[in-house]
């Protein structure tokens, strides 16, 4: 069965620290997609990144970077030089084929960045 | 372009009442999803549609929940009768009709059943 595990429930850092959010997924499909979403205190879900199972290249976007490793079924997210505005709940998600295409979410990691 | 539009944004209703949540997906998107978010269970996929047809409703908690998509630009999620445990944020989301496409969420409907 497909599953997404975000073992870190809450992380608290001080501004300017680097922080890595872990995501481990399970699937037997060879084609699948991985996502990260951010949910700030206002409640909306904001898309951050999408990765397909055939592309293990790491990606950097400003202070954000993502490390995709199929060998460990992980898709970790690092924020460099964290800022207070990064405080949010971050969700990792897995999209996989099933009739149509289904996307399931991990439990989320709540990140507190203190000034 | 407008994003996914949900209404109402907030609703407080009494137990036993019928609740109808509405969603307008992004124009051109062929997939529509209904998710529920609670502290206890996180983000759960309730049902999703492809080209207005329900594909997977295995996440719908019980018969009190029903969802329809009468056309490409409108969907409803109905709870009848509502119960306090249905209190949650209900998100509608949509995506293009291509495998693995990113799903974009509405702002959510915050439901409180008292």
mmCIF file of C-alpha atoms in Angstrom:
data_model
loop_
_atom_site.group_PDB
_atom_site.id
_atom_site.type_symbol
_atom_site.label_atom_id
_atom_site.label_comp_id
_atom_site.label_asym_id
_atom_site.label_seq_id
_atom_site.Cartn_x
_atom_site.Cartn_y
_atom_site.Cartn_z
ATOM 1 C CA UNK A 1 0.000 0.000 0.000
ATOM 2 C CA UNK A 2 1.089 3.540 -0.617
ATOM 3 C CA UNK A 3 2.100 5.622 2.327
ATOM 4 C CA UNK A 4 3.867 8.858 3.208
ATOM 5 C CA UNK A 5 5.634 9.229 6.537
ATOM 6 C CA UNK A 6 6.773 12.504 8.021
ATOM 7 C CA UNK A 7 8.267 11.387 11.289
ATOM 8 C CA UNK A 8 8.948 14.878 12.599
ATOM 9 C CA UNK A 9 5.769 16.258 14.121
ATOM 10 C CA UNK A 10 7.210 19.616 15.147
ATOM 11 C CA UNK A 11 10.537 21.325 14.677
ATOM 12 C CA UNK A 12 11.617 24.527 16.327
ATOM 13 C CA UNK A 13 14.629 26.509 15.122
ATOM 14 C CA UNK A 14 16.045 29.959 15.570
ATOM 15 C CA UNK A 15 16.073 32.293 12.629
ATOM 16 C CA UNK A 16 18.989 31.800 10.230
ATOM 17 C CA UNK A 17 19.416 28.162 11.156
ATOM 18 C CA UNK A 18 19.165 25.532 8.445
ATOM 19 C CA UNK A 19 16.445 22.947 8.860
ATOM 20 C CA UNK A 20 15.645 19.689 7.051
ATOM 21 C CA UNK A 21 12.185 18.188 6.921
ATOM 22 C CA UNK A 22 12.133 14.464 6.314
ATOM 23 C CA UNK A 23 9.761 12.545 4.078
ATOM 24 C CA UNK A 24 9.745 8.808 3.464
ATOM 25 C CA UNK A 25 7.318 7.233 1.055
ATOM 26 C CA UNK A 26 6.165 3.730 0.170
ATOM 27 C CA UNK A 27 4.862 2.570 -3.171
ATOM 28 C CA UNK A 28 5.334 -0.344 -5.537
ATOM 29 C CA UNK A 29 4.541 1.756 -8.574
ATOM 30 C CA UNK A 30 7.436 2.568 -10.865
ATOM 31 C CA UNK A 31 5.798 5.790 -11.956
ATOM 32 C CA UNK A 32 4.884 8.162 -9.185
ATOM 33 C CA UNK A 33 5.206 11.781 -8.205
ATOM 34 C CA UNK A 34 6.301 13.499 -5.044
ATOM 35 C CA UNK A 35 5.230 16.907 -3.828
ATOM 36 C CA UNK A 36 5.794 19.360 -1.021
ATOM 37 C CA UNK A 37 3.147 21.803 0.096
ATOM 38 C CA UNK A 38 3.267 24.584 2.655
ATOM 39 C CA UNK A 39 0.357 25.496 4.906
ATOM 40 C CA UNK A 40 0.969 28.841 6.628
ATOM 41 C CA UNK A 41 -1.093 29.920 9.645
ATOM 42 C CA UNK A 42 -3.683 31.425 7.305
ATOM 43 C CA UNK A 43 -4.626 27.883 6.313
ATOM 44 C CA UNK A 44 -4.249 27.688 2.556
ATOM 45 C CA UNK A 45 -2.170 24.928 0.965
ATOM 46 C CA UNK A 46 0.581 26.261 -1.249
ATOM 47 C CA UNK A 47 2.353 24.080 -3.783
ATOM 48 C CA UNK A 48 6.155 24.158 -3.517
ATOM 49 C CA UNK A 49 7.596 21.454 -5.744
ATOM 50 C CA UNK A 50 6.773 18.370 -7.809
ATOM 51 C CA UNK A 51 9.129 15.573 -8.732
ATOM 52 C CA UNK A 52 8.571 12.461 -10.843
ATOM 53 C CA UNK A 53 10.032 9.078 -10.014
ATOM 54 C CA UNK A 54 12.406 9.125 -12.969
ATOM 55 C CA UNK A 55 14.092 12.351 -12.030
ATOM 56 C CA UNK A 56 16.379 12.069 -9.030
ATOM 57 C CA UNK A 57 18.094 15.373 -9.620
ATOM 58 C CA UNK A 58 18.153 17.516 -6.562
ATOM 59 C CA UNK A 59 16.627 20.933 -6.885
ATOM 60 C CA UNK A 60 17.364 24.293 -5.382
ATOM 61 C CA UNK A 61 15.052 27.261 -5.407
ATOM 62 C CA UNK A 62 16.364 30.181 -3.434
ATOM 63 C CA UNK A 63 16.631 29.100 0.190
ATOM 64 C CA UNK A 64 14.733 25.889 -0.510
ATOM 65 C CA UNK A 65 16.302 22.653 -1.691
ATOM 66 C CA UNK A 66 15.039 19.145 -2.140
ATOM 67 C CA UNK A 67 16.916 15.847 -2.004
ATOM 68 C CA UNK A 68 15.222 12.905 -3.735
ATOM 69 C CA UNK A 69 16.771 9.495 -3.134
ATOM 70 C CA UNK A 70 14.983 6.459 -4.531
ATOM 71 C CA UNK A 71 17.386 4.101 -2.779
ATOM 72 C CA UNK A 72 16.025 5.215 0.572
ATOM 73 C CA UNK A 73 12.551 6.232 -0.658
ATOM 74 C CA UNK A 74 13.078 9.693 0.707
ATOM 75 C CA UNK A 75 12.295 13.174 -0.509
ATOM 76 C CA UNK A 76 13.694 15.581 2.053
ATOM 77 C CA UNK A 77 13.260 19.327 2.099
ATOM 78 C CA UNK A 78 15.848 21.746 3.432
ATOM 79 C CA UNK A 79 15.355 25.397 4.233
ATOM 80 C CA UNK A 80 18.615 27.312 4.438
ATOM 81 C CA UNK A 81 18.879 30.370 6.663
ATOM 82 C CA UNK A 82 15.332 29.987 7.932
ATOM 83 C CA UNK A 83 13.145 33.008 8.459
ATOM 84 C CA UNK A 84 10.130 33.648 10.664
ATOM 85 C CA UNK A 85 7.936 33.647 7.540
ATOM 86 C CA UNK A 86 8.886 30.017 6.998
ATOM 87 C CA UNK A 87 6.838 29.064 10.052
ATOM 88 C CA UNK A 88 4.137 26.776 8.721
ATOM 89 C CA UNK A 89 3.084 23.171 8.424
ATOM 90 C CA UNK A 90 4.830 21.405 5.561
ATOM 91 C CA UNK A 91 3.271 18.418 3.851
ATOM 92 C CA UNK A 92 4.930 15.821 1.709
ATOM 93 C CA UNK A 93 2.653 14.046 -0.765
ATOM 94 C CA UNK A 94 2.765 11.048 -3.098
ATOM 95 C CA UNK A 95 0.833 10.817 -6.354
ATOM 96 C CA UNK A 96 0.356 7.403 -7.910
ATOM 97 C CA UNK A 97 -1.765 5.741 -10.583
ATOM 98 C CA UNK A 98 -4.937 3.975 -9.508
ATOM 99 C CA UNK A 99 -7.655 4.051 -12.104
ATOM 100 C CA UNK A 100 -7.035 7.731 -12.295
ATOM 101 C CA UNK A 101 -4.258 9.344 -10.325
ATOM 102 C CA UNK A 102 -4.417 9.691 -6.577
ATOM 103 C CA UNK A 103 -2.424 11.964 -4.270
ATOM 104 C CA UNK A 104 -2.032 11.197 -0.582
ATOM 105 C CA UNK A 105 -0.402 13.323 2.071
ATOM 106 C CA UNK A 106 1.844 12.766 5.033
ATOM 107 C CA UNK A 107 0.817 13.964 8.470
ATOM 108 C CA UNK A 108 2.795 17.155 8.094
ATOM 109 C CA UNK A 109 5.660 18.740 10.003
ATOM 110 C CA UNK A 110 4.989 21.939 11.906
ATOM 111 C CA UNK A 111 7.972 24.273 11.700
ATOM 112 C CA UNK A 112 8.425 27.097 14.175
ATOM 113 C CA UNK A 113 11.068 29.645 13.338
ATOM 114 C CA UNK A 114 11.818 31.950 16.246
ATOM 115 C CA UNK A 115 13.278 35.397 15.813
ATOM 116 C CA UNK B 1 -6.401 33.072 -13.716
ATOM 117 C CA UNK B 2 -8.727 32.419 -10.809
ATOM 118 C CA UNK B 3 -7.754 29.622 -8.518
ATOM 119 C CA UNK B 4 -10.033 26.995 -7.028
ATOM 120 C CA UNK B 5 -13.001 28.734 -5.476
ATOM 121 C CA UNK B 6 -14.793 27.305 -2.496
ATOM 122 C CA UNK B 7 -17.856 28.420 -0.621
ATOM 123 C CA UNK B 8 -18.741 28.975 2.088
ATOM 124 C CA UNK B 9 -15.430 29.837 3.702
ATOM 125 C CA UNK B 10 -16.843 29.324 7.159
ATOM 126 C CA UNK B 11 -19.970 27.563 8.292
ATOM 127 C CA UNK B 12 -21.366 26.849 11.719
ATOM 128 C CA UNK B 13 -24.335 24.552 11.800
ATOM 129 C CA UNK B 14 -26.299 22.512 14.284
ATOM 130 C CA UNK B 15 -26.048 18.784 14.494
ATOM 131 C CA UNK B 16 -28.553 17.115 12.219
ATOM 132 C CA UNK B 17 -28.615 19.878 9.651
ATOM 133 C CA UNK B 18 -27.648 19.398 6.032
ATOM 134 C CA UNK B 19 -24.409 21.024 4.919
ATOM 135 C CA UNK B 20 -23.496 21.709 1.317
ATOM 136 C CA UNK B 21 -19.990 22.774 0.363
ATOM 137 C CA UNK B 22 -19.346 24.116 -3.104
ATOM 138 C CA UNK B 23 -16.353 24.181 -5.380
ATOM 139 C CA UNK B 24 -15.420 25.699 -8.698
ATOM 140 C CA UNK B 25 -12.210 24.158 -10.070
ATOM 141 C CA UNK B 26 -9.629 25.970 -12.138
ATOM 142 C CA UNK B 27 -10.865 26.317 -15.685
ATOM 143 C CA UNK B 28 -9.498 23.558 -17.903
ATOM 144 C CA UNK B 29 -8.704 21.209 -15.051
ATOM 145 C CA UNK B 30 -10.224 17.779 -15.458
ATOM 146 C CA UNK B 31 -9.474 16.324 -12.049
ATOM 147 C CA UNK B 32 -11.311 17.498 -8.951
ATOM 148 C CA UNK B 33 -10.553 16.345 -5.429
ATOM 149 C CA UNK B 34 -12.228 16.748 -2.066
ATOM 150 C CA UNK B 35 -9.975 16.499 0.981
ATOM 151 C CA UNK B 36 -10.778 16.819 4.674
ATOM 152 C CA UNK B 37 -8.281 18.096 7.229
ATOM 153 C CA UNK B 38 -8.540 17.410 10.954
ATOM 154 C CA UNK B 39 -6.000 17.454 13.737
ATOM 155 C CA UNK B 40 -6.466 13.771 14.390
ATOM 156 C CA UNK B 41 -6.406 12.438 10.845
ATOM 157 C CA UNK B 42 -4.523 15.049 8.878
ATOM 158 C CA UNK B 43 -5.350 15.518 5.202
ATOM 159 C CA UNK B 44 -7.595 12.752 3.931
ATOM 160 C CA UNK B 45 -8.704 12.283 0.357
ATOM 161 C CA UNK B 46 -12.456 11.803 0.379
ATOM 162 C CA UNK B 47 -13.270 11.479 -3.311
ATOM 163 C CA UNK B 48 -11.986 12.527 -6.680
ATOM 164 C CA UNK B 49 -13.493 13.030 -10.110
ATOM 165 C CA UNK B 50 -12.048 12.840 -13.590
ATOM 166 C CA UNK B 51 -14.052 14.560 -16.312
ATOM 167 C CA UNK B 52 -16.988 14.862 -13.904
ATOM 168 C CA UNK B 53 -17.027 11.130 -13.192
ATOM 169 C CA UNK B 54 -16.276 9.892 -9.657
ATOM 170 C CA UNK B 55 -13.191 7.679 -9.850
ATOM 171 C CA UNK B 56 -12.518 6.791 -6.245
ATOM 172 C CA UNK B 57 -14.830 7.480 -3.322
ATOM 173 C CA UNK B 58 -13.205 5.045 -0.928
ATOM 174 C CA UNK B 59 -12.296 7.886 1.398
ATOM 175 C CA UNK B 60 -15.858 9.020 1.961
ATOM 176 C CA UNK B 61 -16.397 8.283 5.639
ATOM 177 C CA UNK B 62 -19.997 7.098 5.524
ATOM 178 C CA UNK B 63 -23.288 7.341 3.726
ATOM 179 C CA UNK B 64 -23.988 10.718 5.241
ATOM 180 C CA UNK B 65 -21.424 12.126 2.818
ATOM 181 C CA UNK B 66 -22.113 12.508 -0.873
ATOM 182 C CA UNK B 67 -20.408 14.393 -3.667
ATOM 183 C CA UNK B 68 -21.501 15.369 -7.131
ATOM 184 C CA UNK B 69 -19.992 17.055 -10.127
ATOM 185 C CA UNK B 70 -22.806 17.957 -12.509
ATOM 186 C CA UNK B 71 -20.495 19.801 -14.877
ATOM 187 C CA UNK B 72 -16.851 20.669 -15.400
ATOM 188 C CA UNK B 73 -17.033 23.867 -13.400
ATOM 189 C CA UNK B 74 -18.937 22.875 -10.288
ATOM 190 C CA UNK B 75 -18.909 20.284 -7.555
ATOM 191 C CA UNK B 76 -20.673 19.857 -4.240
ATOM 192 C CA UNK B 77 -19.923 17.911 -1.103
ATOM 193 C CA UNK B 78 -22.972 17.295 1.009
ATOM 194 C CA UNK B 79 -23.248 16.036 4.565
ATOM 195 C CA UNK B 80 -26.682 14.974 5.698
ATOM 196 C CA UNK B 81 -27.250 14.781 8.609
ATOM 197 C CA UNK B 82 -24.191 16.528 9.993
ATOM 198 C CA UNK B 83 -22.543 15.493 13.254
ATOM 199 C CA UNK B 84 -20.036 17.265 15.518
ATOM 200 C CA UNK B 85 -17.271 14.870 14.402
ATOM 201 C CA UNK B 86 -17.655 16.227 10.878
ATOM 202 C CA UNK B 87 -16.130 19.513 12.044
ATOM 203 C CA UNK B 88 -13.057 20.024 9.887
ATOM 204 C CA UNK B 89 -11.622 22.029 7.060
ATOM 205 C CA UNK B 90 -12.785 20.723 3.709
ATOM 206 C CA UNK B 91 -10.523 21.467 0.779
ATOM 207 C CA UNK B 92 -11.395 21.229 -2.847
ATOM 208 C CA UNK B 93 -8.524 20.910 -5.317
ATOM 209 C CA UNK B 94 -8.112 20.461 -9.038
ATOM 210 C CA UNK B 95 -5.475 19.470 -11.566
ATOM 211 C CA UNK B 96 -4.969 19.014 -15.261
ATOM 212 C CA UNK B 97 -5.846 15.685 -16.791
ATOM 213 C CA UNK B 98 -2.332 14.352 -16.895
ATOM 214 C CA UNK B 99 -0.783 11.771 -14.636
ATOM 215 C CA UNK B 100 0.961 13.236 -11.657
ATOM 216 C CA UNK B 101 -0.019 16.776 -12.337
ATOM 217 C CA UNK B 102 0.167 19.180 -9.466
ATOM 218 C CA UNK B 103 -3.075 19.655 -7.612
ATOM 219 C CA UNK B 104 -4.022 23.177 -6.622
ATOM 220 C CA UNK B 105 -6.114 23.781 -3.559
ATOM 221 C CA UNK B 106 -8.886 26.170 -2.731
ATOM 222 C CA UNK B 107 -8.772 28.125 0.502
ATOM 223 C CA UNK B 108 -10.918 25.584 2.287
ATOM 224 C CA UNK B 109 -14.319 25.559 3.922
ATOM 225 C CA UNK B 110 -14.109 25.624 7.709
ATOM 226 C CA UNK B 111 -17.039 23.636 9.040
ATOM 227 C CA UNK B 112 -18.112 23.581 12.661
ATOM 228 C CA UNK B 113 -21.007 21.375 13.683
ATOM 229 C CA UNK B 114 -22.326 22.126 17.169
#
